[in-house]
mmCIF file with all atom_site columns, C-alpha atoms in Angstrom:
data_model
loop_
_atom_site.group_PDB
_atom_site.id
_atom_site.type_symbol
_atom_site.label_atom_id
_atom_site.label_alt_id
_atom_site.label_comp_id
_atom_site.label_asym_id
_atom_site.label_entity_id
_atom_site.label_seq_id
_atom_site.pdbx_PDB_ins_code
_atom_site.Cartn_x
_atom_site.Cartn_y
_atom_site.Cartn_z
_atom_site.occupancy
_atom_site.B_iso_or_equiv
_atom_site.pdbx_formal_charge
_atom_site.auth_seq_id
_atom_site.auth_comp_id
_atom_site.auth_asym_id
_atom_site.auth_atom_id
_atom_site.pdbx_PDB_model_num
ATOM 1   C CA . MET K 1 1   ? 8.026   4.045   -11.976 1.00 53.00 ? 1   MET K CA 1
ATOM 2   C CA . ARG K 1 2   ? 11.652  3.190   -12.317 1.00 53.00 ? 2   ARG K CA 1
ATOM 3   C CA . ASN K 1 3   ? 13.388  3.733   -9.296  1.00 76.00 ? 3   ASN K CA 1
ATOM 4   C CA . GLU K 1 4   ? 16.268  1.695   -7.393  1.00 87.00 ? 4   GLU K CA 1
ATOM 5   C CA . PHE K 1 5   ? 14.390  2.429   -3.967  1.00 94.00 ? 5   PHE K CA 1
ATOM 6   C CA . PHE K 1 6   ? 10.910  1.021   -4.788  1.00 95.00 ? 6   PHE K CA 1
ATOM 7   C CA . SER K 1 7   ? 9.288   -2.319  -5.648  1.00 95.00 ? 7   SER K CA 1
ATOM 8   C CA . TYR K 1 8   ? 5.789   -2.620  -7.078  1.00 95.00 ? 8   TYR K CA 1
ATOM 9   C CA . ASP K 1 9   ? 3.720   -4.675  -4.462  1.00 97.00 ? 9   ASP K CA 1
ATOM 10  C CA . SER K 1 10  ? 0.927   -6.534  -6.603  1.00 97.00 ? 10  SER K CA 1
ATOM 11  C CA . ARG K 1 11  ? -1.284  -7.443  -3.742  1.00 97.00 ? 11  ARG K CA 1
ATOM 12  C CA . LEU K 1 12  ? -1.582  -3.570  -2.408  1.00 98.00 ? 12  LEU K CA 1
ATOM 13  C CA . GLY K 1 13  ? -1.620  -2.065  -5.978  1.00 97.00 ? 13  GLY K CA 1
ATOM 14  C CA . ILE K 1 14  ? 1.272   0.445   -5.338  1.00 97.00 ? 14  ILE K CA 1
ATOM 15  C CA . HIS K 1 15  ? 5.011   0.803   -5.138  1.00 96.00 ? 15  HIS K CA 1
ATOM 16  C CA . LEU K 1 16  ? 6.345   0.560   -1.604  1.00 95.00 ? 16  LEU K CA 1
ATOM 17  C CA . PRO K 1 17  ? 9.858   1.664   -0.612  1.00 93.00 ? 17  PRO K CA 1
ATOM 18  C CA . LEU K 1 18  ? 12.622  -1.202  -0.529  1.00 93.00 ? 18  LEU K CA 1
ATOM 19  C CA . GLN K 1 19  ? 14.452  -1.331  2.960   1.00 86.00 ? 19  GLN K CA 1
ATOM 20  C CA . LEU K 1 20  ? 18.098  -1.548  1.479   1.00 87.00 ? 20  LEU K CA 1
ATOM 21  C CA . LYS K 1 21  ? 19.607  -0.059  4.727   1.00 91.00 ? 21  LYS K CA 1
ATOM 22  C CA . GLU K 1 22  ? 18.707  2.019   7.943   1.00 91.00 ? 22  GLU K CA 1
ATOM 23  C CA . TRP K 1 23  ? 17.118  5.032   6.865   1.00 90.00 ? 23  TRP K CA 1
ATOM 24  C CA . PRO K 1 24  ? 20.206  7.474   8.563   1.00 90.00 ? 24  PRO K CA 1
ATOM 25  C CA . MET K 1 25  ? 22.623  5.733   6.268   1.00 93.00 ? 25  MET K CA 1
ATOM 26  C CA . TYR K 1 26  ? 21.271  7.109   2.873   1.00 91.00 ? 26  TYR K CA 1
ATOM 27  C CA . SER K 1 27  ? 22.883  9.981   1.744   1.00 91.00 ? 27  SER K CA 1
ATOM 28  C CA . SER K 1 28  ? 20.841  13.657  1.829   1.00 92.00 ? 28  SER K CA 1
ATOM 29  C CA . GLU K 1 29  ? 20.441  13.440  -1.883  1.00 92.00 ? 29  GLU K CA 1
ATOM 30  C CA . ASP K 1 30  ? 19.090  9.617   -1.804  1.00 91.00 ? 30  ASP K CA 1
ATOM 31  C CA . GLN K 1 31  ? 16.429  10.820  1.142   1.00 92.00 ? 31  GLN K CA 1
ATOM 32  C CA . GLU K 1 32  ? 15.237  13.586  -1.084  1.00 93.00 ? 32  GLU K CA 1
ATOM 33  C CA . VAL K 1 33  ? 14.745  11.097  -3.924  1.00 92.00 ? 33  VAL K CA 1
ATOM 34  C CA . ILE K 1 34  ? 13.060  8.677   -1.832  1.00 93.00 ? 34  ILE K CA 1
ATOM 35  C CA . LEU K 1 35  ? 10.873  11.075  0.140   1.00 94.00 ? 35  LEU K CA 1
ATOM 36  C CA . LEU K 1 36  ? 9.681   12.856  -2.995  1.00 94.00 ? 36  LEU K CA 1
ATOM 37  C CA . GLN K 1 37  ? 8.792   9.648   -4.373  1.00 95.00 ? 37  GLN K CA 1
ATOM 38  C CA . TRP K 1 38  ? 7.075   8.400   -1.516  1.00 95.00 ? 38  TRP K CA 1
ATOM 39  C CA . GLU K 1 39  ? 4.913   11.564  -1.468  1.00 95.00 ? 39  GLU K CA 1
ATOM 40  C CA . ARG K 1 40  ? 3.699   10.574  -5.088  1.00 95.00 ? 40  ARG K CA 1
ATOM 41  C CA . VAL K 1 41  ? 3.113   7.180   -3.881  1.00 96.00 ? 41  VAL K CA 1
ATOM 42  C CA . ARG K 1 42  ? 1.140   8.200   -0.707  1.00 96.00 ? 42  ARG K CA 1
ATOM 43  C CA . GLY K 1 43  ? -1.014  10.556  -2.806  1.00 96.00 ? 43  GLY K CA 1
ATOM 44  C CA . THR K 1 44  ? -2.549  7.464   -4.648  1.00 97.00 ? 44  THR K CA 1
ATOM 45  C CA . ILE K 1 45  ? -3.390  5.289   -1.567  1.00 98.00 ? 45  ILE K CA 1
ATOM 46  C CA . PRO K 1 46  ? -6.683  6.957   -0.998  1.00 98.00 ? 46  PRO K CA 1
ATOM 47  C CA . ASP K 1 47  ? -7.732  6.419   -4.469  1.00 98.00 ? 47  ASP K CA 1
ATOM 48  C CA . ARG K 1 48  ? -6.685  2.656   -4.128  1.00 98.00 ? 48  ARG K CA 1
ATOM 49  C CA . ILE K 1 49  ? -8.529  2.272   -0.859  1.00 98.00 ? 49  ILE K CA 1
ATOM 50  C CA . ARG K 1 50  ? -11.691 3.677   -2.764  1.00 98.00 ? 50  ARG K CA 1
ATOM 51  C CA . GLU K 1 51  ? -11.143 0.748   -5.392  1.00 98.00 ? 51  GLU K CA 1
ATOM 52  C CA . ILE K 1 52  ? -10.763 -1.882  -3.063  1.00 98.00 ? 52  ILE K CA 1
ATOM 53  C CA . ASP K 1 53  ? -13.996 -0.683  -1.007  1.00 98.00 ? 53  ASP K CA 1
ATOM 54  C CA . GLY K 1 54  ? -15.733 -0.737  -4.404  1.00 98.00 ? 54  GLY K CA 1
ATOM 55  C CA . GLU K 1 55  ? -14.600 -4.393  -4.774  1.00 98.00 ? 55  GLU K CA 1
ATOM 56  C CA . ILE K 1 56  ? -15.697 -5.358  -1.223  1.00 98.00 ? 56  ILE K CA 1
ATOM 57  C CA . GLU K 1 57  ? -19.142 -3.485  -1.698  1.00 98.00 ? 57  GLU K CA 1
ATOM 58  C CA . ARG K 1 58  ? -19.309 -5.845  -4.966  1.00 98.00 ? 58  ARG K CA 1
ATOM 59  C CA . LEU K 1 59  ? -18.488 -8.758  -3.218  1.00 98.00 ? 59  LEU K CA 1
ATOM 60  C CA . GLN K 1 60  ? -20.616 -7.910  -0.303  1.00 98.00 ? 60  GLN K CA 1
ATOM 61  C CA . ASP K 1 61  ? -23.570 -7.728  -2.809  1.00 97.00 ? 61  ASP K CA 1
ATOM 62  C CA . GLU K 1 62  ? -22.730 -11.134 -4.295  1.00 97.00 ? 62  GLU K CA 1
ATOM 63  C CA . LEU K 1 63  ? -22.727 -12.639 -0.929  1.00 97.00 ? 63  LEU K CA 1
ATOM 64  C CA . ALA K 1 64  ? -26.297 -11.266 -0.037  1.00 97.00 ? 64  ALA K CA 1
ATOM 65  C CA . GLY K 1 65  ? -27.545 -13.337 -3.025  1.00 95.00 ? 65  GLY K CA 1
ATOM 66  C CA . GLU K 1 66  ? -25.277 -16.555 -2.754  1.00 96.00 ? 66  GLU K CA 1
ATOM 67  C CA . GLU K 1 67  ? -27.047 -19.688 -1.339  1.00 96.00 ? 67  GLU K CA 1
ATOM 68  C CA . ASP K 1 68  ? -23.989 -22.265 -1.868  1.00 97.00 ? 68  ASP K CA 1
ATOM 69  C CA . PHE K 1 69  ? -22.454 -22.170 1.603   1.00 97.00 ? 69  PHE K CA 1
ATOM 70  C CA . GLU K 1 70  ? -18.693 -23.255 -0.243  1.00 97.00 ? 70  GLU K CA 1
ATOM 71  C CA . ARG K 1 71  ? -19.498 -20.140 -2.377  1.00 97.00 ? 71  ARG K CA 1
ATOM 72  C CA . SER K 1 72  ? -20.296 -17.804 0.466   1.00 97.00 ? 72  SER K CA 1
ATOM 73  C CA . CYS K 1 73  ? -17.202 -18.680 2.426   1.00 97.00 ? 73  CYS K CA 1
ATOM 74  C CA . MET K 1 74  ? -15.065 -18.138 -0.490  1.00 98.00 ? 74  MET K CA 1
ATOM 75  C CA . ILE K 1 75  ? -16.764 -14.926 -1.075  1.00 98.00 ? 75  ILE K CA 1
ATOM 76  C CA . ASN K 1 76  ? -16.141 -14.119 2.588   1.00 98.00 ? 76  ASN K CA 1
ATOM 77  C CA . HIS K 1 77  ? -12.618 -14.982 2.224   1.00 98.00 ? 77  HIS K CA 1
ATOM 78  C CA . GLU K 1 78  ? -11.864 -12.667 -0.716  1.00 98.00 ? 78  GLU K CA 1
ATOM 79  C CA . ILE K 1 79  ? -13.807 -9.972  1.541   1.00 98.00 ? 79  ILE K CA 1
ATOM 80  C CA . SER K 1 80  ? -11.288 -10.462 4.183   1.00 98.00 ? 80  SER K CA 1
ATOM 81  C CA . GLU K 1 81  ? -8.253  -10.447 2.122   1.00 98.00 ? 81  GLU K CA 1
ATOM 82  C CA . ARG K 1 82  ? -9.585  -6.781  0.573   1.00 98.00 ? 82  ARG K CA 1
ATOM 83  C CA . ALA K 1 83  ? -10.385 -5.630  4.165   1.00 98.00 ? 83  ALA K CA 1
ATOM 84  C CA . SER K 1 84  ? -6.421  -6.698  5.113   1.00 98.00 ? 84  SER K CA 1
ATOM 85  C CA . GLU K 1 85  ? -5.360  -4.890  2.078   1.00 98.00 ? 85  GLU K CA 1
ATOM 86  C CA . ILE K 1 86  ? -6.947  -1.908  3.278   1.00 98.00 ? 86  ILE K CA 1
ATOM 87  C CA . ASN K 1 87  ? -5.584  -1.907  6.501   1.00 98.00 ? 87  ASN K CA 1
ATOM 88  C CA . ASP K 1 88  ? -2.041  -2.460  5.047   1.00 98.00 ? 88  ASP K CA 1
ATOM 89  C CA . LEU K 1 89  ? -2.406  0.576   2.928   1.00 98.00 ? 89  LEU K CA 1
ATOM 90  C CA . TRP K 1 90  ? -3.714  2.770   5.922   1.00 97.00 ? 90  TRP K CA 1
ATOM 91  C CA . LEU K 1 91  ? -0.428  1.316   7.401   1.00 97.00 ? 91  LEU K CA 1
ATOM 92  C CA . TRP K 1 92  ? 1.444   2.570   4.723   1.00 97.00 ? 92  TRP K CA 1
ATOM 93  C CA . TYR K 1 93  ? -0.378  5.808   4.212   1.00 96.00 ? 93  TYR K CA 1
ATOM 94  C CA . ARG K 1 94  ? 0.368   6.847   7.592   1.00 95.00 ? 94  ARG K CA 1
ATOM 95  C CA . THR K 1 95  ? 4.459   6.185   7.303   1.00 91.00 ? 95  THR K CA 1
ATOM 96  C CA . ASN K 1 96  ? 6.080   9.480   6.941   1.00 84.00 ? 96  ASN K CA 1
ATOM 97  C CA . PRO K 1 97  ? 9.709   9.383   7.118   1.00 83.00 ? 97  PRO K CA 1
ATOM 98  C CA . GLU K 1 98  ? 11.554  12.742  7.747   1.00 85.00 ? 98  GLU K CA 1
ATOM 99  C CA . LYS K 1 99  ? 14.939  13.749  6.111   1.00 78.00 ? 99  LYS K CA 1
ATOM 100 C CA . THR K 1 100 ? 17.942  13.347  8.575   1.00 77.00 ? 100 THR K CA 1
ATOM 101 C CA . GLU K 1 101 ? 19.895  16.226  9.342   1.00 70.00 ? 101 GLU K CA 1
ATOM 102 C CA . ARG K 1 102 ? 23.663  15.604  9.335   1.00 59.00 ? 102 ARG K CA 1
ATOM 103 C CA . GLU K 1 103 ? 26.359  17.237  11.334  1.00 51.00 ? 103 GLU K CA 1
#
C-alpha cells in the first residue's frame, strides 16, 4: 500500500492511519481517501485475528507438552503478546471515523 496517510505496523501486521493532524483539518478529499483506504484495511482485520488465534492455539499445544519451566515461561509470554495484538486489532477494528461536514 502506497499511501501518505498510512504506515505498516509490523507488530499488528496491518497498515495503520498516521495521525498527521486533527481529523477535521484534513480536506474533504483527503478524508474520503483515508476513509476508503481504512475500510479496506478494516476488512483485513478479522482475517489477521484468525491468523493470530491459530498461532496462540499452536503455542498452547506446545505449552501443554513443555516440561522445561523457563521454556514454559517464554511460551506463556508469547501467548500473552499474541493476545495483546488481538486486543489492539479489535480496538482498531472498532475505529470508524466519519467524514467531517464542512460549512
